[in-house]
Amino acid sequence: VAKLTSSTPFTRSQRVMANILQCRQQMENGSKDHPRHLIPELCRQLYYTNGFSNGWLTGGRGGISIKYNDQIFITPSGVQMERIQPDDIFILNLEGEEIIVPSPGKKLIKSQSTTIFMSAFNERNAEAVIHVLSLGAVQLCLVNPGNEIKITNSKMMKGIFNEQTRRFYDNNEEIIIPIIDNAKYEKDLVDTFKMALKNYPSASAVLVRNHGMYVWSSDWKLAKKQLDGYENLFQDEISKRINNV
């Protein structure tokens, strides 16, 4: 099947059908790196963080989205993340339109964070976005009432990527991470999320007060690595502030 993109001069229905056929062919090949296989695996890993079932994706909250071959793969909303199956994943085109959805009998809806995911893809050219309920992020926001967090002199910084300089931080530099206020519905965070992306071009994460954080990167491996790095960085910073270091 020929690969068609949104710029190809074909009708919308032809593009949708080609994308569907392409996705099914890829699934039949059984690649473990295909997002429909990869996302459920990542959900289980993030649910059982540190070997316990009280990790980052608990209570049906949080989500993952990966861009792959001009398609956007997104987790469903309000489900048991550790039990997600490949055919539970929603597939959208680059315009955010659904092209493959789970069986109607499953009664699933796509992640409430979809508009946030799309913003990261469009504004930062991200290839993977992870949304988690980070205890470290919540705790750090509690002791930092402003709209940003500044961290320096931490060895944990070396795992964080600077989106503006396109390299990892040195521990003698300063990381500035934006904080946005939470809202009743995640779709209502889009405007403040986009503003944070604009005002903090170096940031690869946005914290949501009393909720968690969004982390993105050029591929899922780096996004997951940075998620680990940010959590360790937050715990290190909290410890320093508690002990007045």
PDB file of C-alpha atoms in Angstrom:
ATOM      1  CA  VAL A   1       0.000   0.000   0.000  1.00  0.00           C
ATOM      2  CA  ALA A   2       1.388   3.399  -0.940  1.00  0.00           C
ATOM      3  CA  LYS A   3       2.148   5.698   1.964  1.00  0.00           C
ATOM      4  CA  LEU A   4      -0.137   8.714   1.856  1.00  0.00           C
ATOM      5  CA  THR A   5       0.197  11.853   3.920  1.00  0.00           C
ATOM      6  CA  SER A   6      -2.074  14.806   4.537  1.00  0.00           C
ATOM      7  CA  SER A   7      -0.276  16.669   1.717  1.00  0.00           C
ATOM      8  CA  THR A   8      -0.947  13.958  -0.878  1.00  0.00           C
ATOM      9  CA  PRO A   9      -3.570  15.146  -3.427  1.00  0.00           C
ATOM     10  CA  PHE A  10      -6.090  12.387  -2.771  1.00  0.00           C
ATOM     11  CA  THR A  11      -9.540  12.564  -1.273  1.00  0.00           C
ATOM     12  CA  ARG A  12      -9.903  12.298   2.479  1.00  0.00           C
ATOM     13  CA  SER A  13     -11.642   8.903   2.209  1.00  0.00           C
ATOM     14  CA  GLN A  14      -8.777   7.545   0.083  1.00  0.00           C
ATOM     15  CA  ARG A  15      -6.221   8.740   2.635  1.00  0.00           C
ATOM     16  CA  VAL A  16      -8.183   7.212   5.501  1.00  0.00           C
ATOM     17  CA  MET A  17      -8.530   3.851   3.742  1.00  0.00           C
ATOM     18  CA  ALA A  18      -4.832   3.778   2.827  1.00  0.00           C
ATOM     19  CA  ASN A  19      -3.867   4.557   6.428  1.00  0.00           C
ATOM     20  CA  ILE A  20      -6.144   1.814   7.730  1.00  0.00           C
ATOM     21  CA  LEU A  21      -4.712  -0.764   5.328  1.00  0.00           C
ATOM     22  CA  GLN A  22      -1.168   0.316   6.119  1.00  0.00           C
ATOM     23  CA  CYS A  23      -1.766   0.022   9.856  1.00  0.00           C
ATOM     24  CA  ARG A  24      -3.317  -3.442   9.513  1.00  0.00           C
ATOM     25  CA  GLN A  25      -0.378  -4.638   7.426  1.00  0.00           C
ATOM     26  CA  GLN A  26       2.046  -3.401  10.058  1.00  0.00           C
ATOM     27  CA  MET A  27       0.062  -5.111  12.805  1.00  0.00           C
ATOM     28  CA  GLU A  28       0.040  -8.382  10.885  1.00  0.00           C
ATOM     29  CA  ASN A  29       3.824  -8.212  10.687  1.00  0.00           C
ATOM     30  CA  GLY A  30       3.796  -8.564  14.481  1.00  0.00           C
ATOM     31  CA  SER A  31       6.520  -6.012  15.215  1.00  0.00           C
ATOM     32  CA  LYS A  32       6.911  -5.511  18.958  1.00  0.00           C
ATOM     33  CA  ASP A  33       7.908  -1.910  18.265  1.00  0.00           C
ATOM     34  CA  HIS A  34       4.608  -1.122  16.581  1.00  0.00           C
ATOM     35  CA  PRO A  35       2.705   1.326  18.858  1.00  0.00           C
ATOM     36  CA  ARG A  36      -0.281  -0.991  19.182  1.00  0.00           C
ATOM     37  CA  HIS A  37       1.991  -3.550  20.839  1.00  0.00           C
ATOM     38  CA  LEU A  38       4.382  -1.095  22.457  1.00  0.00           C
ATOM     39  CA  ILE A  39       1.858   1.148  24.228  1.00  0.00           C
ATOM     40  CA  PRO A  40       0.209  -1.677  26.252  1.00  0.00           C
ATOM     41  CA  GLU A  41       3.682  -2.863  27.302  1.00  0.00           C
ATOM     42  CA  LEU A  42       4.671   0.649  28.408  1.00  0.00           C
ATOM     43  CA  CYS A  43       1.393   1.055  30.295  1.00  0.00           C
ATOM     44  CA  ARG A  44       2.112  -2.098  32.291  1.00  0.00           C
ATOM     45  CA  GLN A  45       5.653  -0.946  33.029  1.00  0.00           C
ATOM     46  CA  LEU A  46       4.492   2.467  34.224  1.00  0.00           C
ATOM     47  CA  TYR A  47       1.649   0.952  36.248  1.00  0.00           C
ATOM     48  CA  TYR A  48       4.027  -1.358  38.105  1.00  0.00           C
ATOM     49  CA  THR A  49       6.632   1.327  38.769  1.00  0.00           C
ATOM     50  CA  ASN A  50       9.348  -0.007  41.094  1.00  0.00           C
ATOM     51  CA  GLY A  51       7.558  -3.359  41.121  1.00  0.00           C
ATOM     52  CA  PHE A  52       4.446  -2.094  42.887  1.00  0.00           C
ATOM     53  CA  SER A  53       0.948  -1.498  41.529  1.00  0.00           C
ATOM     54  CA  ASN A  54       0.950   2.111  42.708  1.00  0.00           C
ATOM     55  CA  GLY A  55       3.035   3.592  39.919  1.00  0.00           C
ATOM     56  CA  TRP A  56       2.422   6.394  37.450  1.00  0.00           C
ATOM     57  CA  LEU A  57      -0.649   5.060  35.613  1.00  0.00           C
ATOM     58  CA  THR A  58      -3.105   4.129  38.339  1.00  0.00           C
ATOM     59  CA  GLY A  59      -6.847   4.522  38.781  1.00  0.00           C
ATOM     60  CA  GLY A  60      -7.442   4.694  35.038  1.00  0.00           C
ATOM     61  CA  ARG A  61      -5.593   8.001  34.854  1.00  0.00           C
ATOM     62  CA  GLY A  62      -2.670   9.148  32.757  1.00  0.00           C
ATOM     63  CA  GLY A  63      -1.943   8.083  29.197  1.00  0.00           C
ATOM     64  CA  ILE A  64       0.532   7.586  26.384  1.00  0.00           C
ATOM     65  CA  SER A  65       0.565   8.709  22.769  1.00  0.00           C
ATOM     66  CA  ILE A  66       3.057   7.832  20.026  1.00  0.00           C
ATOM     67  CA  LYS A  67       3.371   9.224  16.504  1.00  0.00           C
ATOM     68  CA  TYR A  68       4.296   6.599  13.945  1.00  0.00           C
ATOM     69  CA  ASN A  69       4.162   6.699  10.136  1.00  0.00           C
ATOM     70  CA  ASP A  70       1.952   9.803  10.009  1.00  0.00           C
ATOM     71  CA  GLN A  71      -0.478   8.281  12.502  1.00  0.00           C
ATOM     72  CA  ILE A  72      -1.166   9.095  16.145  1.00  0.00           C
ATOM     73  CA  PHE A  73      -1.702   6.181  18.564  1.00  0.00           C
ATOM     74  CA  ILE A  74      -3.495   7.048  21.813  1.00  0.00           C
ATOM     75  CA  THR A  75      -4.563   5.140  24.915  1.00  0.00           C
ATOM     76  CA  PRO A  76      -8.235   4.991  25.916  1.00  0.00           C
ATOM     77  CA  SER A  77      -9.572   6.920  28.890  1.00  0.00           C
ATOM     78  CA  GLY A  78     -10.699   5.653  32.283  1.00  0.00           C
ATOM     79  CA  VAL A  79      -9.532   2.051  31.911  1.00  0.00           C
ATOM     80  CA  GLN A  80      -7.242  -0.247  33.870  1.00  0.00           C
ATOM     81  CA  MET A  81      -3.992   0.771  32.230  1.00  0.00           C
ATOM     82  CA  GLU A  82      -2.169  -2.425  33.141  1.00  0.00           C
ATOM     83  CA  ARG A  83      -4.735  -4.456  31.162  1.00  0.00           C
ATOM     84  CA  ILE A  84      -4.820  -2.456  27.914  1.00  0.00           C
ATOM     85  CA  GLN A  85      -4.718  -4.602  24.773  1.00  0.00           C
ATOM     86  CA  PRO A  86      -3.482  -3.690  21.257  1.00  0.00           C
ATOM     87  CA  ASP A  87      -7.007  -3.366  19.881  1.00  0.00           C
ATOM     88  CA  ASP A  88      -7.923  -0.894  22.662  1.00  0.00           C
ATOM     89  CA  ILE A  89      -5.688   1.754  21.095  1.00  0.00           C
ATOM     90  CA  PHE A  90      -7.188   4.643  19.118  1.00  0.00           C
ATOM     91  CA  ILE A  91      -5.497   5.670  15.866  1.00  0.00           C
ATOM     92  CA  LEU A  92      -5.786   9.221  14.551  1.00  0.00           C
ATOM     93  CA  ASN A  93      -4.415  11.007  11.518  1.00  0.00           C
ATOM     94  CA  LEU A  94      -2.198  14.073  11.817  1.00  0.00           C
ATOM     95  CA  GLU A  95      -5.277  16.318  11.836  1.00  0.00           C
ATOM     96  CA  GLY A  96      -6.578  14.527  14.932  1.00  0.00           C
ATOM     97  CA  GLU A  97      -9.357  12.655  13.147  1.00  0.00           C
ATOM     98  CA  GLU A  98     -10.087   9.080  14.221  1.00  0.00           C
ATOM     99  CA  ILE A  99      -9.272   6.506  11.539  1.00  0.00           C
ATOM    100  CA  ILE A 100      -9.291   3.283  13.579  1.00  0.00           C
ATOM    101  CA  VAL A 101     -11.157   2.870  16.859  1.00  0.00           C
ATOM    102  CA  PRO A 102     -11.768  -0.039  19.259  1.00  0.00           C
ATOM    103  CA  SER A 103     -14.794  -2.251  18.770  1.00  0.00           C
ATOM    104  CA  PRO A 104     -18.034  -0.459  19.779  1.00  0.00           C
ATOM    105  CA  GLY A 105     -18.755  -3.301  22.182  1.00  0.00           C
ATOM    106  CA  LYS A 106     -15.824  -2.205  24.331  1.00  0.00           C
ATOM    107  CA  LYS A 107     -17.439   1.216  24.893  1.00  0.00           C
ATOM    108  CA  LEU A 108     -14.086   2.969  25.014  1.00  0.00           C
ATOM    109  CA  ILE A 109     -13.307   6.642  24.472  1.00  0.00           C
ATOM    110  CA  LYS A 110      -9.906   8.057  23.645  1.00  0.00           C
ATOM    111  CA  SER A 111      -7.746   9.714  26.281  1.00  0.00           C
ATOM    112  CA  GLN A 112      -8.982  12.959  27.792  1.00  0.00           C
ATOM    113  CA  SER A 113      -5.431  14.210  27.157  1.00  0.00           C
ATOM    114  CA  THR A 114      -5.736  13.861  23.374  1.00  0.00           C
ATOM    115  CA  THR A 115      -5.740  17.613  22.715  1.00  0.00           C
ATOM    116  CA  ILE A 116      -2.653  18.012  24.924  1.00  0.00           C
ATOM    117  CA  PHE A 117      -0.885  15.198  23.092  1.00  0.00           C
ATOM    118  CA  MET A 118      -1.709  16.785  19.730  1.00  0.00           C
ATOM    119  CA  SER A 119      -0.352  20.132  20.952  1.00  0.00           C
ATOM    120  CA  ALA A 120       2.999  18.553  21.825  1.00  0.00           C
ATOM    121  CA  PHE A 121       3.137  16.817  18.437  1.00  0.00           C
ATOM    122  CA  ASN A 122       2.282  19.984  16.540  1.00  0.00           C
ATOM    123  CA  GLU A 123       4.116  22.618  18.587  1.00  0.00           C
ATOM    124  CA  ARG A 124       7.276  20.652  19.463  1.00  0.00           C
ATOM    125  CA  ASN A 125       7.387  18.028  16.717  1.00  0.00           C
ATOM    126  CA  ALA A 126       7.365  15.361  19.425  1.00  0.00           C
ATOM    127  CA  GLU A 127       7.115  11.677  18.534  1.00  0.00           C
ATOM    128  CA  ALA A 128       5.993  10.440  21.958  1.00  0.00           C
ATOM    129  CA  VAL A 129       4.137  12.024  24.879  1.00  0.00           C
ATOM    130  CA  ILE A 130       3.592  10.505  28.324  1.00  0.00           C
ATOM    131  CA  HIS A 131       1.130  11.827  30.894  1.00  0.00           C
ATOM    132  CA  VAL A 132       1.523  10.504  34.443  1.00  0.00           C
ATOM    133  CA  LEU A 133       0.296  11.199  37.947  1.00  0.00           C
ATOM    134  CA  SER A 134       3.682  12.032  39.408  1.00  0.00           C
ATOM    135  CA  LEU A 135       3.769  12.241  43.202  1.00  0.00           C
ATOM    136  CA  GLY A 136       7.092  14.062  42.975  1.00  0.00           C
ATOM    137  CA  ALA A 137       5.620  16.679  40.627  1.00  0.00           C
ATOM    138  CA  VAL A 138       2.615  17.222  42.912  1.00  0.00           C
ATOM    139  CA  GLN A 139       4.781  17.555  46.006  1.00  0.00           C
ATOM    140  CA  LEU A 140       7.188  19.962  44.328  1.00  0.00           C
ATOM    141  CA  CYS A 141       4.318  22.153  43.130  1.00  0.00           C
ATOM    142  CA  LEU A 142       2.985  22.297  46.696  1.00  0.00           C
ATOM    143  CA  VAL A 143       6.213  23.871  47.949  1.00  0.00           C
ATOM    144  CA  ASN A 144       6.500  26.100  44.885  1.00  0.00           C
ATOM    145  CA  PRO A 145       3.450  28.378  44.480  1.00  0.00           C
ATOM    146  CA  GLY A 146       4.787  30.140  41.365  1.00  0.00           C
ATOM    147  CA  ASN A 147       4.302  29.291  37.702  1.00  0.00           C
ATOM    148  CA  GLU A 148       7.724  27.684  37.267  1.00  0.00           C
ATOM    149  CA  ILE A 149      10.312  25.586  39.070  1.00  0.00           C
ATOM    150  CA  LYS A 150      14.032  26.335  38.826  1.00  0.00           C
ATOM    151  CA  ILE A 151      16.507  23.578  39.641  1.00  0.00           C
ATOM    152  CA  THR A 152      20.299  23.577  39.490  1.00  0.00           C
ATOM    153  CA  ASN A 153      23.310  21.761  40.952  1.00  0.00           C
ATOM    154  CA  SER A 154      21.819  18.284  40.746  1.00  0.00           C
ATOM    155  CA  LYS A 155      23.434  15.245  39.190  1.00  0.00           C
ATOM    156  CA  MET A 156      19.916  14.137  38.179  1.00  0.00           C
ATOM    157  CA  MET A 157      19.835  16.937  35.597  1.00  0.00           C
ATOM    158  CA  LYS A 158      22.054  14.996  33.217  1.00  0.00           C
ATOM    159  CA  GLY A 159      19.100  12.864  32.134  1.00  0.00           C
ATOM    160  CA  ILE A 160      17.020  15.874  31.063  1.00  0.00           C
ATOM    161  CA  PHE A 161      17.057  17.093  27.467  1.00  0.00           C
ATOM    162  CA  ASN A 162      17.116  20.796  26.630  1.00  0.00           C
ATOM    163  CA  GLU A 163      14.692  21.272  23.728  1.00  0.00           C
ATOM    164  CA  GLN A 164      16.266  24.574  22.719  1.00  0.00           C
ATOM    165  CA  THR A 165      19.974  23.682  22.734  1.00  0.00           C
ATOM    166  CA  ARG A 166      19.224  20.092  21.619  1.00  0.00           C
ATOM    167  CA  ARG A 167      21.499  18.501  24.235  1.00  0.00           C
ATOM    168  CA  PHE A 168      21.299  17.148  27.768  1.00  0.00           C
ATOM    169  CA  TYR A 169      21.815  19.499  30.692  1.00  0.00           C
ATOM    170  CA  ASP A 170      25.036  19.715  32.694  1.00  0.00           C
ATOM    171  CA  ASN A 171      24.566  19.676  36.460  1.00  0.00           C
ATOM    172  CA  ASN A 172      25.858  23.248  36.829  1.00  0.00           C
ATOM    173  CA  GLU A 173      23.159  24.646  34.531  1.00  0.00           C
ATOM    174  CA  GLU A 174      19.618  25.660  35.452  1.00  0.00           C
ATOM    175  CA  ILE A 175      16.454  23.836  34.450  1.00  0.00           C
ATOM    176  CA  ILE A 176      13.234  25.844  34.376  1.00  0.00           C
ATOM    177  CA  ILE A 177      10.050  23.756  34.284  1.00  0.00           C
ATOM    178  CA  PRO A 178       6.681  25.474  33.739  1.00  0.00           C
ATOM    179  CA  ILE A 179       3.690  24.852  36.007  1.00  0.00           C
ATOM    180  CA  ILE A 180       0.096  25.270  34.855  1.00  0.00           C
ATOM    181  CA  ASP A 181      -2.990  25.163  37.038  1.00  0.00           C
ATOM    182  CA  ASN A 182      -5.245  22.134  36.872  1.00  0.00           C
ATOM    183  CA  ALA A 183      -8.759  22.241  35.392  1.00  0.00           C
ATOM    184  CA  LYS A 184     -11.891  20.138  35.750  1.00  0.00           C
ATOM    185  CA  TYR A 185     -11.381  18.670  32.283  1.00  0.00           C
ATOM    186  CA  GLU A 186      -8.009  18.107  30.668  1.00  0.00           C
ATOM    187  CA  LYS A 187      -9.187  19.561  27.368  1.00  0.00           C
ATOM    188  CA  ASP A 188      -9.461  22.878  29.230  1.00  0.00           C
ATOM    189  CA  LEU A 189      -5.685  22.834  29.814  1.00  0.00           C
ATOM    190  CA  VAL A 190      -4.849  23.241  26.129  1.00  0.00           C
ATOM    191  CA  ASP A 191      -4.486  27.026  26.054  1.00  0.00           C
ATOM    192  CA  THR A 192      -2.260  27.246  29.130  1.00  0.00           C
ATOM    193  CA  PHE A 193      -0.279  24.211  27.942  1.00  0.00           C
ATOM    194  CA  LYS A 194       0.400  25.865  24.578  1.00  0.00           C
ATOM    195  CA  MET A 195       1.379  29.072  26.348  1.00  0.00           C
ATOM    196  CA  ALA A 196       3.869  27.139  28.466  1.00  0.00           C
ATOM    197  CA  LEU A 197       5.373  25.598  25.326  1.00  0.00           C
ATOM    198  CA  LYS A 198       5.759  29.061  23.832  1.00  0.00           C
ATOM    199  CA  ASN A 199       7.181  30.735  26.935  1.00  0.00           C
ATOM    200  CA  TYR A 200       9.556  27.899  27.879  1.00  0.00           C
ATOM    201  CA  PRO A 201      11.217  26.696  24.657  1.00  0.00           C
ATOM    202  CA  SER A 202      13.839  24.688  26.578  1.00  0.00           C
ATOM    203  CA  ALA A 203      11.273  22.651  28.520  1.00  0.00           C
ATOM    204  CA  SER A 204      10.571  19.009  27.731  1.00  0.00           C
ATOM    205  CA  ALA A 205       7.900  18.709  30.430  1.00  0.00           C
ATOM    206  CA  VAL A 206       4.992  20.686  31.849  1.00  0.00           C
ATOM    207  CA  LEU A 207       3.771  20.197  35.411  1.00  0.00           C
ATOM    208  CA  VAL A 208       0.047  20.377  36.213  1.00  0.00           C
ATOM    209  CA  ARG A 209      -0.532  21.582  39.756  1.00  0.00           C
ATOM    210  CA  ASN A 210      -2.238  19.031  42.042  1.00  0.00           C
ATOM    211  CA  HIS A 211      -2.266  16.516  39.213  1.00  0.00           C
ATOM    212  CA  GLY A 212       0.950  15.367  37.535  1.00  0.00           C
ATOM    213  CA  MET A 213       2.972  16.116  34.436  1.00  0.00           C
ATOM    214  CA  TYR A 214       3.351  15.723  30.676  1.00  0.00           C
ATOM    215  CA  VAL A 215       6.714  14.666  29.236  1.00  0.00           C
ATOM    216  CA  TRP A 216       7.572  14.409  25.541  1.00  0.00           C
ATOM    217  CA  SER A 217      10.507  13.696  23.278  1.00  0.00           C
ATOM    218  CA  SER A 218      11.653  12.716  19.803  1.00  0.00           C
ATOM    219  CA  ASP A 219      10.988   9.022  20.503  1.00  0.00           C
ATOM    220  CA  TRP A 220       9.360   6.885  23.191  1.00  0.00           C
ATOM    221  CA  LYS A 221      12.652   5.655  24.637  1.00  0.00           C
ATOM    222  CA  LEU A 222      13.885   9.164  25.355  1.00  0.00           C
ATOM    223  CA  ALA A 223      10.463  10.220  26.656  1.00  0.00           C
ATOM    224  CA  LYS A 224      10.488   7.321  29.129  1.00  0.00           C
ATOM    225  CA  LYS A 225      14.105   8.031  30.083  1.00  0.00           C
ATOM    226  CA  GLN A 226      13.226  11.633  30.808  1.00  0.00           C
ATOM    227  CA  LEU A 227      10.180  10.600  32.832  1.00  0.00           C
ATOM    228  CA  ASP A 228      12.498   8.604  35.083  1.00  0.00           C
ATOM    229  CA  GLY A 229      14.950  11.500  35.145  1.00  0.00           C
ATOM    230  CA  TYR A 230      12.353  14.092  36.100  1.00  0.00           C
ATOM    231  CA  GLU A 231      10.956  11.948  38.918  1.00  0.00           C
ATOM    232  CA  ASN A 232      14.436  11.416  40.362  1.00  0.00           C
ATOM    233  CA  LEU A 233      15.171  15.124  39.938  1.00  0.00           C
ATOM    234  CA  PHE A 234      11.964  16.081  41.779  1.00  0.00           C
ATOM    235  CA  GLN A 235      12.660  13.738  44.680  1.00  0.00           C
ATOM    236  CA  ASP A 236      16.206  15.088  44.950  1.00  0.00           C
ATOM    237  CA  GLU A 237      14.953  18.686  44.951  1.00  0.00           C
ATOM    238  CA  ILE A 238      12.235  17.955  47.547  1.00  0.00           C
ATOM    239  CA  SER A 239      14.826  16.346  49.815  1.00  0.00           C
ATOM    240  CA  LYS A 240      17.087  19.400  49.481  1.00  0.00           C
ATOM    241  CA  ARG A 241      14.286  21.807  50.343  1.00  0.00           C
ATOM    242  CA  ILE A 242      13.128  19.761  53.338  1.00  0.00           C
ATOM    243  CA  ASN A 243      16.678  19.651  54.667  1.00  0.00           C
ATOM    244  CA  ASN A 244      17.450  23.251  53.654  1.00  0.00           C
ATOM    245  CA  VAL A 245      20.388  22.155  51.526  1.00  0.00           C
TER     246      VAL A 245
END
